[in-house]
PDB file of C-alpha atoms in Angstrom:
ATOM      1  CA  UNK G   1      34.476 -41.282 -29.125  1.00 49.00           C
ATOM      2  CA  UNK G   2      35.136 -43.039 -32.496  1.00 49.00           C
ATOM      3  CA  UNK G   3      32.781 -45.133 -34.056  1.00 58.00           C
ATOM      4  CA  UNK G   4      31.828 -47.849 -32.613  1.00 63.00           C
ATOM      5  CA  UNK G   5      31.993 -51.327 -34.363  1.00 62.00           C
ATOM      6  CA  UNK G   6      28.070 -52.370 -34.549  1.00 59.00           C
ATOM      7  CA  UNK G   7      27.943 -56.384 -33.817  1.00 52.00           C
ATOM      8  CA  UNK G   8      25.342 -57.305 -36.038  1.00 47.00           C
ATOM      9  CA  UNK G   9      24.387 -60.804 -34.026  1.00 45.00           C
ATOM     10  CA  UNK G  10      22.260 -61.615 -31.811  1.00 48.00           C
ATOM     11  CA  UNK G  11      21.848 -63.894 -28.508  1.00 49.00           C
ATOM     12  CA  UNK G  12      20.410 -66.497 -31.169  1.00 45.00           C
ATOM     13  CA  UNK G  13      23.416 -66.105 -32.923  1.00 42.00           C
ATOM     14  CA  UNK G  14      25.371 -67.259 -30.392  1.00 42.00           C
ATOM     15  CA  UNK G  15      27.290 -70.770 -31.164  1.00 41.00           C
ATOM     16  CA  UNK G  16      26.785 -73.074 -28.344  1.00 42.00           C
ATOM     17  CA  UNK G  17      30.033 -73.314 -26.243  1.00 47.00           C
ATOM     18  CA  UNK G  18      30.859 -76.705 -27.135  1.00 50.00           C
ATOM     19  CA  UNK G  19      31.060 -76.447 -30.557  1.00 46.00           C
ATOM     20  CA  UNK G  20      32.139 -72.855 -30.026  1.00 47.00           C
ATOM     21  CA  UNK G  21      35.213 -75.382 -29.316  1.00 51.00           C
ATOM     22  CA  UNK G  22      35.354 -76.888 -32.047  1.00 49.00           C
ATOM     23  CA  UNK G  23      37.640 -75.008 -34.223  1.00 41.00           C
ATOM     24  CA  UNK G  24      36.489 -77.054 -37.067  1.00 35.00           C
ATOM     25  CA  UNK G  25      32.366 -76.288 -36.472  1.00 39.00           C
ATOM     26  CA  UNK G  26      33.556 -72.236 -35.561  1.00 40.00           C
ATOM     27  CA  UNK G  27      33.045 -69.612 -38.528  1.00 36.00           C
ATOM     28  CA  UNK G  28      33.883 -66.328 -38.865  1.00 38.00           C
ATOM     29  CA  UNK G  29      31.005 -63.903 -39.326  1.00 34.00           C
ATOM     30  CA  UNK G  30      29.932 -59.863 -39.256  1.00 35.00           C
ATOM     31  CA  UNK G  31      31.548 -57.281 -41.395  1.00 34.00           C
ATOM     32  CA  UNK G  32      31.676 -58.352 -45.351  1.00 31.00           C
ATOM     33  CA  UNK G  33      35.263 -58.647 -46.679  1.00 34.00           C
ATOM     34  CA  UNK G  34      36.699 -57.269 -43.437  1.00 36.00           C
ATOM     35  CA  UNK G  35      38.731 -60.205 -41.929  1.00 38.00           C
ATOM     36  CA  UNK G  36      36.136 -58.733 -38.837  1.00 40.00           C
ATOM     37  CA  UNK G  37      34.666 -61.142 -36.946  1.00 39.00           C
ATOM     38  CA  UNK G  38      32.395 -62.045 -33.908  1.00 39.00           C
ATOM     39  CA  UNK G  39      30.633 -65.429 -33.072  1.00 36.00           C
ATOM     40  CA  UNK G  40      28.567 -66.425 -36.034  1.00 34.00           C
ATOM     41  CA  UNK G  41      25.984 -69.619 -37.167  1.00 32.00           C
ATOM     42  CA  UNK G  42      26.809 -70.997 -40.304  1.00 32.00           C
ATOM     43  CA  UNK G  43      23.942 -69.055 -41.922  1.00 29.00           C
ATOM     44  CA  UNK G  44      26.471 -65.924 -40.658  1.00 30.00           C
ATOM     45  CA  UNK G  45      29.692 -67.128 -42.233  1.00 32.00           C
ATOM     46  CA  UNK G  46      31.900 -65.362 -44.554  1.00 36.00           C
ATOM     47  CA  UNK G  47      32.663 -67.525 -47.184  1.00 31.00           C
ATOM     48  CA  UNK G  48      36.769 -66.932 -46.216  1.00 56.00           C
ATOM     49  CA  UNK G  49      35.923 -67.697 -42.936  1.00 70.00           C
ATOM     50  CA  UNK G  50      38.949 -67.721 -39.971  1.00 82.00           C
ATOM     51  CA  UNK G  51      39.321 -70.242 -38.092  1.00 90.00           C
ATOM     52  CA  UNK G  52      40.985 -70.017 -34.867  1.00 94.00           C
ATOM     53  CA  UNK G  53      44.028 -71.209 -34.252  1.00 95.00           C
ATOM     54  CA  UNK G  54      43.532 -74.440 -31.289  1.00 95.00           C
ATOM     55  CA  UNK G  55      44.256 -72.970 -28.063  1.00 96.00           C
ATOM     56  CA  UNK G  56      47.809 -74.855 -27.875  1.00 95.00           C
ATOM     57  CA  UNK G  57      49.554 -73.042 -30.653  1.00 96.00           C
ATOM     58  CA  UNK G  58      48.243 -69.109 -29.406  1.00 97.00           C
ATOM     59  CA  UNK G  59      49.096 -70.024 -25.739  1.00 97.00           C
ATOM     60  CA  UNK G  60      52.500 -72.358 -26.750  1.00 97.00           C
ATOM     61  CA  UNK G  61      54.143 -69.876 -29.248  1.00 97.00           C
ATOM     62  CA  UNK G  62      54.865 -66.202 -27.998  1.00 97.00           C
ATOM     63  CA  UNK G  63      57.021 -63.309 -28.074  1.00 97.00           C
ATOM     64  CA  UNK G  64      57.156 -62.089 -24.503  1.00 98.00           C
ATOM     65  CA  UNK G  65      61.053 -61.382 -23.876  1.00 98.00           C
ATOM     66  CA  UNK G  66      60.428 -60.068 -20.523  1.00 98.00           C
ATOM     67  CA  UNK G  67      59.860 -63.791 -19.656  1.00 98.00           C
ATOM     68  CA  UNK G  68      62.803 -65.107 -22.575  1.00 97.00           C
ATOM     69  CA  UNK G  69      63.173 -64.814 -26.001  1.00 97.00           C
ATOM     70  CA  UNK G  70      62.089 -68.333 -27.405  1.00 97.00           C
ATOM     71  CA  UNK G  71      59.053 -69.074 -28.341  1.00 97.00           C
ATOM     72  CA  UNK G  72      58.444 -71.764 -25.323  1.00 97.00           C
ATOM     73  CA  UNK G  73      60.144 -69.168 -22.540  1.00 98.00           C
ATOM     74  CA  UNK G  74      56.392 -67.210 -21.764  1.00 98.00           C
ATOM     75  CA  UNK G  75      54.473 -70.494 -21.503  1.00 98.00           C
ATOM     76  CA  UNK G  76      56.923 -71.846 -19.317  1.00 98.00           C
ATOM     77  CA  UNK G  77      57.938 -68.968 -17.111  1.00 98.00           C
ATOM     78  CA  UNK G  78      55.047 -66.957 -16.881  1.00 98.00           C
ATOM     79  CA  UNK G  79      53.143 -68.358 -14.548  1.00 97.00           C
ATOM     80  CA  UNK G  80      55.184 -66.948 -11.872  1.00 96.00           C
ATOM     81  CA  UNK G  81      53.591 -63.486 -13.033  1.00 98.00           C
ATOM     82  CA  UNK G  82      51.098 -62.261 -10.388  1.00 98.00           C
ATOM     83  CA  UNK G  83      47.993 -60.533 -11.656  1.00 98.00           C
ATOM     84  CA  UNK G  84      46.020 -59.798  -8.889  1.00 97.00           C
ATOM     85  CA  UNK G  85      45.639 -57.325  -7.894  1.00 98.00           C
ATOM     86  CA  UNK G  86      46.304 -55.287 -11.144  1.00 98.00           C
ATOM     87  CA  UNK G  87      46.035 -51.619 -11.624  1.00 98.00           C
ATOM     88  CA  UNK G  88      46.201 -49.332 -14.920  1.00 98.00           C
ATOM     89  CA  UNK G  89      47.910 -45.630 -14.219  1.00 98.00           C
ATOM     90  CA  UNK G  90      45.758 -43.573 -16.577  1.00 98.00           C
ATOM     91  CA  UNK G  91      47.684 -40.352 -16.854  1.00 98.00           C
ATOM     92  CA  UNK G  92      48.660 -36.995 -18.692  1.00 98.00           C
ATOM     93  CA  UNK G  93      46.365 -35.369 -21.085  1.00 98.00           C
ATOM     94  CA  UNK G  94      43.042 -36.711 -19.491  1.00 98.00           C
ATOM     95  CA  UNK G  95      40.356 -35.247 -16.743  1.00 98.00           C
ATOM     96  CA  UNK G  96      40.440 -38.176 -14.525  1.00 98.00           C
ATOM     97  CA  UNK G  97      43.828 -39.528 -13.916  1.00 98.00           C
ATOM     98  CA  UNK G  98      44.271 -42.215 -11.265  1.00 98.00           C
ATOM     99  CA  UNK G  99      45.034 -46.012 -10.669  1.00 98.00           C
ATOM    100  CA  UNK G 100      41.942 -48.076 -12.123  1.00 98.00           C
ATOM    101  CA  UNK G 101      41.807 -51.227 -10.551  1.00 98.00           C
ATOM    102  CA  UNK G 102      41.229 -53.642 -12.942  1.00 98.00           C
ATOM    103  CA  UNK G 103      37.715 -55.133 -11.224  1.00 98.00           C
ATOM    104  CA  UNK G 104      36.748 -52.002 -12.091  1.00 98.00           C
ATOM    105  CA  UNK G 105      37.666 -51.032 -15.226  1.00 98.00           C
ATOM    106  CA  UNK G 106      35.592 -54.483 -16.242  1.00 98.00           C
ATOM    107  CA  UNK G 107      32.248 -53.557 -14.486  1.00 98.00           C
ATOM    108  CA  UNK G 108      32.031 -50.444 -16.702  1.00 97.00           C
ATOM    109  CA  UNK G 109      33.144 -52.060 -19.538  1.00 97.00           C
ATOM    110  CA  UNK G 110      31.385 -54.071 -22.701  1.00 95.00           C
ATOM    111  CA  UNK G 111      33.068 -57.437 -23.246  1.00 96.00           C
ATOM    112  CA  UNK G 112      33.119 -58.458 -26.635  1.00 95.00           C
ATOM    113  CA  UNK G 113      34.088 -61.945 -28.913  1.00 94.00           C
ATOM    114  CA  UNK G 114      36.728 -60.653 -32.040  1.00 95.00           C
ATOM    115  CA  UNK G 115      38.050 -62.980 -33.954  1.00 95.00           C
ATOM    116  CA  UNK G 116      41.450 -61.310 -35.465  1.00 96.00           C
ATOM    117  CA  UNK G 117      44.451 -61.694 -37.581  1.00 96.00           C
ATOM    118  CA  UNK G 118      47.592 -61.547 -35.735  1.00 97.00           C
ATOM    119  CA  UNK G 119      50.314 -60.942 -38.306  1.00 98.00           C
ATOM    120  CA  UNK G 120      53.995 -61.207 -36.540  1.00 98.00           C
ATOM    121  CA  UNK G 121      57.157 -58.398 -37.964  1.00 98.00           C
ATOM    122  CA  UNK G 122      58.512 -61.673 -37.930  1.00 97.00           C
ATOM    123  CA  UNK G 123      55.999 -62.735 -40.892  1.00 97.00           C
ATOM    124  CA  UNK G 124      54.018 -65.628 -39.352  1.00 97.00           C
ATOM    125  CA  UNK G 125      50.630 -65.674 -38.325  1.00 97.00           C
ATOM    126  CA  UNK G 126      47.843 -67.208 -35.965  1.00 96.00           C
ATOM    127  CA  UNK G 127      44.081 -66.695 -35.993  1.00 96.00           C
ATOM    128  CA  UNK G 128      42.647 -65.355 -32.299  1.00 96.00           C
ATOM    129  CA  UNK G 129      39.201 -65.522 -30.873  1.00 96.00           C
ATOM    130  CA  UNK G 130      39.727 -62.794 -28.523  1.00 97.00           C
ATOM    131  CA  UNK G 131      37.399 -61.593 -25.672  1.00 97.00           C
ATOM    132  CA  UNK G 132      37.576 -57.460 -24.847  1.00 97.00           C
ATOM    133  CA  UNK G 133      36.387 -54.423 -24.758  1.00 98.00           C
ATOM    134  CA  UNK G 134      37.228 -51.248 -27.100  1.00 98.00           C
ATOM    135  CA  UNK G 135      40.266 -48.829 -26.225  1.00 98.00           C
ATOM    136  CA  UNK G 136      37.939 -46.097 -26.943  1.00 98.00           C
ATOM    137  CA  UNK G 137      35.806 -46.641 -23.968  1.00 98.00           C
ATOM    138  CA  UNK G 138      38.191 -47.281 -21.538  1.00 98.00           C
ATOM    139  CA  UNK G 139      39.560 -43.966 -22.905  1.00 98.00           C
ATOM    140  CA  UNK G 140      36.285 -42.145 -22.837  1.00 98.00           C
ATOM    141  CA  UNK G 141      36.437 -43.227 -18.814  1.00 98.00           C
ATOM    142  CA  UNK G 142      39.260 -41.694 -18.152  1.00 98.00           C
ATOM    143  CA  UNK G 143      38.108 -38.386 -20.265  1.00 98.00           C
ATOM    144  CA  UNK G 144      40.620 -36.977 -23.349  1.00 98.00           C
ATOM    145  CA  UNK G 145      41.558 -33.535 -23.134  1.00 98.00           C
ATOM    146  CA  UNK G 146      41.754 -32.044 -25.947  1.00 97.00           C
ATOM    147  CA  UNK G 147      44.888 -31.412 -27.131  1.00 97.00           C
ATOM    148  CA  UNK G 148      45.797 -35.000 -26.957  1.00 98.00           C
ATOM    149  CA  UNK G 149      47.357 -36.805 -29.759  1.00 98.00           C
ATOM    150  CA  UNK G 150      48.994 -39.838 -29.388  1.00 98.00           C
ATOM    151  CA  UNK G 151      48.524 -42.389 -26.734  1.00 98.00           C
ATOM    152  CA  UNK G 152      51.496 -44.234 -24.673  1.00 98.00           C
ATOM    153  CA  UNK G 153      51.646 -47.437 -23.328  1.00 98.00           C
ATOM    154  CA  UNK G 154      53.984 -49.299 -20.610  1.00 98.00           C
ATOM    155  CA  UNK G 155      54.096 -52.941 -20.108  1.00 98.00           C
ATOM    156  CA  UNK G 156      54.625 -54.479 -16.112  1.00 98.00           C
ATOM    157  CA  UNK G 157      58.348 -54.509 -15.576  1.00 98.00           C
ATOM    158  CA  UNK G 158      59.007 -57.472 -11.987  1.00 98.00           C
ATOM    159  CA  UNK G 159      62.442 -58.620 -12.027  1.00 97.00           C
ATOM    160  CA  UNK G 160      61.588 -60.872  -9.318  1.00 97.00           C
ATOM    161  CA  UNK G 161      58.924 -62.333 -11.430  1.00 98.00           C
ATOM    162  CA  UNK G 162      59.636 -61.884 -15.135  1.00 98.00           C
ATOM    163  CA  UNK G 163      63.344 -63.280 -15.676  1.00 98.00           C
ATOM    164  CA  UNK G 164      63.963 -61.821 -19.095  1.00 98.00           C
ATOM    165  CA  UNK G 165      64.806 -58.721 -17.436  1.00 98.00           C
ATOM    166  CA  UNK G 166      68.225 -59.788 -16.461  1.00 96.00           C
ATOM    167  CA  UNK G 167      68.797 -59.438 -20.107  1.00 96.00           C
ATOM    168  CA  UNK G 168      69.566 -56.346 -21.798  1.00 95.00           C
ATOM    169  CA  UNK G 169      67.688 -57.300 -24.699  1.00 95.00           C
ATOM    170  CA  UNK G 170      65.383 -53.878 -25.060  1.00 97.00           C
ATOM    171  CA  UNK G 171      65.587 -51.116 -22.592  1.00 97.00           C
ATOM    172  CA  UNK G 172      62.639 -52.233 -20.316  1.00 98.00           C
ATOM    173  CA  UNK G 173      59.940 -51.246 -19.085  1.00 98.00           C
ATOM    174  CA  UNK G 174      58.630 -52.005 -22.897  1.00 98.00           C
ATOM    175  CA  UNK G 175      56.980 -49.142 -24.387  1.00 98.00           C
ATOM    176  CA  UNK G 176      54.727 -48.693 -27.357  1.00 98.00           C
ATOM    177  CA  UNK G 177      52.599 -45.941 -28.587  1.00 98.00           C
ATOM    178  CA  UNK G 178      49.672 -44.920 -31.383  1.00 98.00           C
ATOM    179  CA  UNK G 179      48.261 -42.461 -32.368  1.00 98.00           C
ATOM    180  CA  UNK G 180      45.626 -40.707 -31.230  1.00 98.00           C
ATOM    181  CA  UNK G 181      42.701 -41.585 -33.755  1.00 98.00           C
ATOM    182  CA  UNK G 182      44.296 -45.252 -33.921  1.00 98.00           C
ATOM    183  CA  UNK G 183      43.809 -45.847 -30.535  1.00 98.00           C
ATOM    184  CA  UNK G 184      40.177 -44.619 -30.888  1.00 98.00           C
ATOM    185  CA  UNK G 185      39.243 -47.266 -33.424  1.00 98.00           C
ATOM    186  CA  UNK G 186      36.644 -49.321 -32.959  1.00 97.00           C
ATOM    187  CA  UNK G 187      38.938 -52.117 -34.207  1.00 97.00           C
ATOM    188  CA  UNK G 188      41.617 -51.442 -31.428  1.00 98.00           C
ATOM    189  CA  UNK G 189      40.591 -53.550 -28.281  1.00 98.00           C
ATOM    190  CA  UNK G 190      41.731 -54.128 -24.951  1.00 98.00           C
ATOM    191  CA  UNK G 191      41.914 -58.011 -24.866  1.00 98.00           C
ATOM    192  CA  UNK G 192      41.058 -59.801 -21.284  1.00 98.00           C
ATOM    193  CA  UNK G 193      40.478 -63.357 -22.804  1.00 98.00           C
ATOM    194  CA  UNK G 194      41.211 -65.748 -25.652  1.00 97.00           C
ATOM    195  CA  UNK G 195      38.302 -68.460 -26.368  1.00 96.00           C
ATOM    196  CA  UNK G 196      36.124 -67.072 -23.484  1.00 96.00           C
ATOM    197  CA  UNK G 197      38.731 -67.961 -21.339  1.00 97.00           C
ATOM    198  CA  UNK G 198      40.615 -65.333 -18.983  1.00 97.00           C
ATOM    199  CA  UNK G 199      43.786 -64.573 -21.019  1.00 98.00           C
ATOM    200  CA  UNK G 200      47.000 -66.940 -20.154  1.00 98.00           C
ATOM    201  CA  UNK G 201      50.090 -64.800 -18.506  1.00 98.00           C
ATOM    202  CA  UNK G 202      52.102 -65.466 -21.500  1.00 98.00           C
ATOM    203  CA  UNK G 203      49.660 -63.895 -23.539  1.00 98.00           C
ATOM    204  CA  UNK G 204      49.107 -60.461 -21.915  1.00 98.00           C
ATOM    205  CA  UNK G 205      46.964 -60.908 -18.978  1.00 98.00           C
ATOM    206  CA  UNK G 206      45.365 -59.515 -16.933  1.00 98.00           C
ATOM    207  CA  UNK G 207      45.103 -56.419 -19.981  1.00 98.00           C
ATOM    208  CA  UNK G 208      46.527 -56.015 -23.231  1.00 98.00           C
ATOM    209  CA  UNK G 209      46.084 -54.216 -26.090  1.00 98.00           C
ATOM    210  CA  UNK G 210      45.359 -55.822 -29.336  1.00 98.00           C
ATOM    211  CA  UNK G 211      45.486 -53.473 -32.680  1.00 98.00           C
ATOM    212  CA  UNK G 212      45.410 -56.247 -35.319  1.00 98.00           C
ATOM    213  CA  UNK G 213      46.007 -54.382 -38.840  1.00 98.00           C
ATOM    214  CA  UNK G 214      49.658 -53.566 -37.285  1.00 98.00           C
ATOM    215  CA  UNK G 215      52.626 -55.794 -36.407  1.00 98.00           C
ATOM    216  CA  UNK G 216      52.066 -58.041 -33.302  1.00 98.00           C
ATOM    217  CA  UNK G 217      54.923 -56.203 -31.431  1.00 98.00           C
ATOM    218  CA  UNK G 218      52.726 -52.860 -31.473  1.00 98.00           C
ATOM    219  CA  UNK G 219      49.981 -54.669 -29.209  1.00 98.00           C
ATOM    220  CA  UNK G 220      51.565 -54.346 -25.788  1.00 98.00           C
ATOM    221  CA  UNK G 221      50.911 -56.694 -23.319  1.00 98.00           C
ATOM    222  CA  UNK G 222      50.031 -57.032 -19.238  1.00 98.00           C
ATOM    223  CA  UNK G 223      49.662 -52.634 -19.628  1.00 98.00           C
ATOM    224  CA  UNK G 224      50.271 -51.190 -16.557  1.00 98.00           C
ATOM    225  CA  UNK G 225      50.291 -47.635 -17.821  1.00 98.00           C
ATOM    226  CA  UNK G 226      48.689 -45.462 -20.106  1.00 98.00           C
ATOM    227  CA  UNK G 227      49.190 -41.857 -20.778  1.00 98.00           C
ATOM    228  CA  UNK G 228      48.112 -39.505 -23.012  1.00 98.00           C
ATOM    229  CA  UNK G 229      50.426 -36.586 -24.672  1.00 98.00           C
ATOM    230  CA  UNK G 230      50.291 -34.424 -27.415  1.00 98.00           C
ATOM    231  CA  UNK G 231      54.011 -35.594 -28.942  1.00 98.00           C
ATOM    232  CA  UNK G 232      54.638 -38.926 -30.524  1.00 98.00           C
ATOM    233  CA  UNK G 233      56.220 -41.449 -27.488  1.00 98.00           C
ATOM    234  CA  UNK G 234      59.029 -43.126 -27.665  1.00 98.00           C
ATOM    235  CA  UNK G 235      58.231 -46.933 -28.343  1.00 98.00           C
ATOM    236  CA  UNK G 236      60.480 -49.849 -27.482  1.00 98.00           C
ATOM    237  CA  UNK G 237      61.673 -51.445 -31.018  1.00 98.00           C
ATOM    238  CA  UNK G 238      61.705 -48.114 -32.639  1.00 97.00           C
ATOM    239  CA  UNK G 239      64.359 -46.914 -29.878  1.00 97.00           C
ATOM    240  CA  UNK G 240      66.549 -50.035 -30.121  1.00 97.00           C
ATOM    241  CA  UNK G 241      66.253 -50.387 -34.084  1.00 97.00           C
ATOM    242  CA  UNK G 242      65.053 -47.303 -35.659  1.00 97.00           C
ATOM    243  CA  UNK G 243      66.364 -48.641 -39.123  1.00 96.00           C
ATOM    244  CA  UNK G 244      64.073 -51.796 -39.040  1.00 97.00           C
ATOM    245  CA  UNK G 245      60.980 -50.684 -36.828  1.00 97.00           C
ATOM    246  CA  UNK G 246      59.181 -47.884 -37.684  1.00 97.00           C
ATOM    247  CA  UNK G 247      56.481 -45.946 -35.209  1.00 98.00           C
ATOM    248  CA  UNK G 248      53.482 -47.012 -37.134  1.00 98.00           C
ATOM    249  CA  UNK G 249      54.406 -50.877 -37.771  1.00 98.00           C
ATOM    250  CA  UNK G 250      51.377 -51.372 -40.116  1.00 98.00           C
ATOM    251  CA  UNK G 251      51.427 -54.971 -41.972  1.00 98.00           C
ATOM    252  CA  UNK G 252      52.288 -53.780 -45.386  1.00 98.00           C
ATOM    253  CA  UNK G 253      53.749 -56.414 -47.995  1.00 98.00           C
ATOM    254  CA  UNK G 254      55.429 -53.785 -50.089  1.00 97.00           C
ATOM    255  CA  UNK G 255      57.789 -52.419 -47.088  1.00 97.00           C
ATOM    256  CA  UNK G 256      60.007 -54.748 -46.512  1.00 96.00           C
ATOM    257  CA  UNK G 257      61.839 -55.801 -42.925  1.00 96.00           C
ATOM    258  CA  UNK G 258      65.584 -54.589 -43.985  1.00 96.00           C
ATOM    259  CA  UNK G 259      66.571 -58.197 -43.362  1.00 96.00           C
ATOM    260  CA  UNK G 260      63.574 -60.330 -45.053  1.00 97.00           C
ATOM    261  CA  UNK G 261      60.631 -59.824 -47.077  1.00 97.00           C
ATOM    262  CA  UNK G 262      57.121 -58.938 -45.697  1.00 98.00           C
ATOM    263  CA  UNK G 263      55.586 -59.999 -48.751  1.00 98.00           C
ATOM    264  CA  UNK G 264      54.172 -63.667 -47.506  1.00 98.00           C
ATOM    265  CA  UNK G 265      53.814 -65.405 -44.054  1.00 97.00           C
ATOM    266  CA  UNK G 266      53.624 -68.553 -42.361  1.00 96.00           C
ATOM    267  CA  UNK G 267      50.738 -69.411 -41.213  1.00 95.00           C
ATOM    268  CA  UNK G 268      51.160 -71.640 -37.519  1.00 95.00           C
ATOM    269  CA  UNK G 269      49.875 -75.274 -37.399  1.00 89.00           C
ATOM    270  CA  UNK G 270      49.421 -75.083 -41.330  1.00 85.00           C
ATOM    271  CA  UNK G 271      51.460 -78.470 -40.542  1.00 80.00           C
ATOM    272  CA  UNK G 272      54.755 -78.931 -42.300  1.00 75.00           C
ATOM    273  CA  UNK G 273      54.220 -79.262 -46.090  1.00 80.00           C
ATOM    274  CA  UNK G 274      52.196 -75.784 -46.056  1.00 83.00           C
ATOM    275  CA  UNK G 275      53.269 -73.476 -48.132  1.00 88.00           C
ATOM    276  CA  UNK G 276      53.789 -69.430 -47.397  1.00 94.00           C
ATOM    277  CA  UNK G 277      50.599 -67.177 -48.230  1.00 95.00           C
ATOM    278  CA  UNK G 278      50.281 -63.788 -49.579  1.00 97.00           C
ATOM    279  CA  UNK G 279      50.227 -61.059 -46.686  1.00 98.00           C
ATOM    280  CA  UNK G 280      47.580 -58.516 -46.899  1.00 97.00           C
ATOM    281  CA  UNK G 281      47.918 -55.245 -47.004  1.00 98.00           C
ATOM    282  CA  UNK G 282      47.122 -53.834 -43.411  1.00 98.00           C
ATOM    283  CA  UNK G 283      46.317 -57.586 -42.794  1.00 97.00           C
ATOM    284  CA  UNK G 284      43.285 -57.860 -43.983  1.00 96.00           C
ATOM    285  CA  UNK G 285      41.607 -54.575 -42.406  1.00 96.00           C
ATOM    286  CA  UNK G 286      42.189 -52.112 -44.894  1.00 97.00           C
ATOM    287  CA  UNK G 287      38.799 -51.804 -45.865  1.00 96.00           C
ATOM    288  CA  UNK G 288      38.381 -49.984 -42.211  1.00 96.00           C
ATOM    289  CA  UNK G 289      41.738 -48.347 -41.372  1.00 97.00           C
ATOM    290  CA  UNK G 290      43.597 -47.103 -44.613  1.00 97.00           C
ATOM    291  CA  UNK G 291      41.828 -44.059 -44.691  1.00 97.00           C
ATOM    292  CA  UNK G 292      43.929 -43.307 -41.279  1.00 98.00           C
ATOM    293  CA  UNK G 293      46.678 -42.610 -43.308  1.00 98.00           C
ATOM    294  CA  UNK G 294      45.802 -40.716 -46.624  1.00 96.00           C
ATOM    295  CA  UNK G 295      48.326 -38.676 -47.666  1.00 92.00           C
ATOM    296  CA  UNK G 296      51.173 -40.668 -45.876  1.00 96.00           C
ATOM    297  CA  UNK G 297      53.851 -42.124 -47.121  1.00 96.00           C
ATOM    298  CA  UNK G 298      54.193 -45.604 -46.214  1.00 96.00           C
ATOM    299  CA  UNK G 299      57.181 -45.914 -46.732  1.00 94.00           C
ATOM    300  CA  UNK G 300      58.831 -43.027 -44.874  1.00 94.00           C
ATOM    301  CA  UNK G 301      56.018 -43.798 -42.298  1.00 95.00           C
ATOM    302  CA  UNK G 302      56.349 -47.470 -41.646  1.00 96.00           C
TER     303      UNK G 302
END
């Protein structure tokens, strides 16, 4: 297993849940200068801070186009998504393949509070107070053989119940991929809530993956598949714009999106006379992940 991110807090630490609420009375704390953050007092707080976004504009403003490609489309047609039951297909390159119910992928696992960046290709941003558990473990259940490399994901494809499908928009089911020692990073969770809440349809649920130094796009959501291979998979934007979305997808202000510039982002609710800020290089986690890709190009490899 990869390291595992050690939460410095403690039950005492814990913010009572109703000003937990309060965005305004919530602070960021744990890892200095990381953008990494669980539940913290004030006596905790980094002096950046990151305040969550309210629970309107992560739940209100979403890219899920297998429910419609505005914004408002997920909110407003996923609640016809059924979620229970829900099983992950844990395959290839690992000792114990199977269906995992999802009631019991959570009684082995340790929930945890994150609060990330979420930086969108489409260079606007939100603050998240996520609830989850690491990738690692859930990979350490199902056992890594060896030879793996890269890990593949597949999102729930319903017709019935999803109407974006009738569009031809991507090749569905969506796909995404990472690498091996990506996915094994303590900073790459398996979300199952937002606020301590279970996590809305139109934002992944039951299961989704959340990798927040890349592109939003990269963290696949309601995964009903996951296999492990020794080649790099195909992944869903790469295969219907290789030009504009690389494999990797990391948040990187000096690669450009062939159409606009990654340098600066929008930040949502910053209300309307906010200006743009700077993007960070791996958005704010590169501190804990750039050494995952000395020697690369970024460029070539975006």
């Amino acid at each position: 297993m990869a390291n595992r991110w050690k939460n410095r807090l403690r039950d005492r630490d814990v913010t009572p849940e109703d000003i937990y609420v309060n965005r305004r009375t919530m602070m960021a704390g744990a890892l200095a200068g990381a953008g990494l953050a669980g539940i913290g007092s004030g006596a905790r707080a980094m002096p950046e801070g990151l305040e969550p976004n309210p629970w309107e504009d992560i739940t209100q403003y979403n890219n899920f186009y297998e429910f419609g490609t505005a914004k408002g489309d997920p909110e407003r047609y996923a609640g016809e998504m059924t979620t229970k039951p829900w099983t992950v297909s844990i395959g290839g390159m690992v000792d114990r393949p199977g269906d995992y119910a999802f009631e019991d992928i959570m009684a082995k696992m340790t929930v945890e509070d994150r609060i990330y960046r979420l930086r969108c290709v489409e260079a606007w941003s939100m603050v998240v107070p996520w609830n989850g558990f690491e990738l690692a473990d859930l990979l350490d259940l199902a056992g890594v053989q060896s030879g793996a490399r890269f890990v593949a994901f597949e999102t729930l494809a319903r017709p019935e119940e999803m109407p974006g499908l009738r569009y031809p928009v991507l090749e569905w089911p969506y796909v995404e991929g990472l690498r091996l020692d990506e996915a094994m990073h303590p900073l790459t969770i398996m979300a199952t809530g937002i606020y301590g809440k279970d996590i809305p349809n139109q934002n992944g649920a039951p299961l989704r993956l959340v990798v927040p130094w890349k592109y939003g796009f990269k963290s696949i959501k309601s995964i009903v598949r996951i296999t492990l291979t020794d080649s790099q998979p195909p992944t869903s934007w790469n295969r219907a714009a290789p030009r504009e979305y690389g494999f990797y997808s990391n948040v990187n202000p000096t690669v450009d999106h062939p159409r606009w510039s990654q340098a600066t982002e929008r930040v949502v609710g910053g209300g309307l006379f906010a200006g743009r800020v700077e993007t960070q290089m791996f958005n704010g986690y590169a501190e804990e992940v750039a050494g995952l890709y000395d020697m690369m190009d970024l460029k070539k490899n975006f």
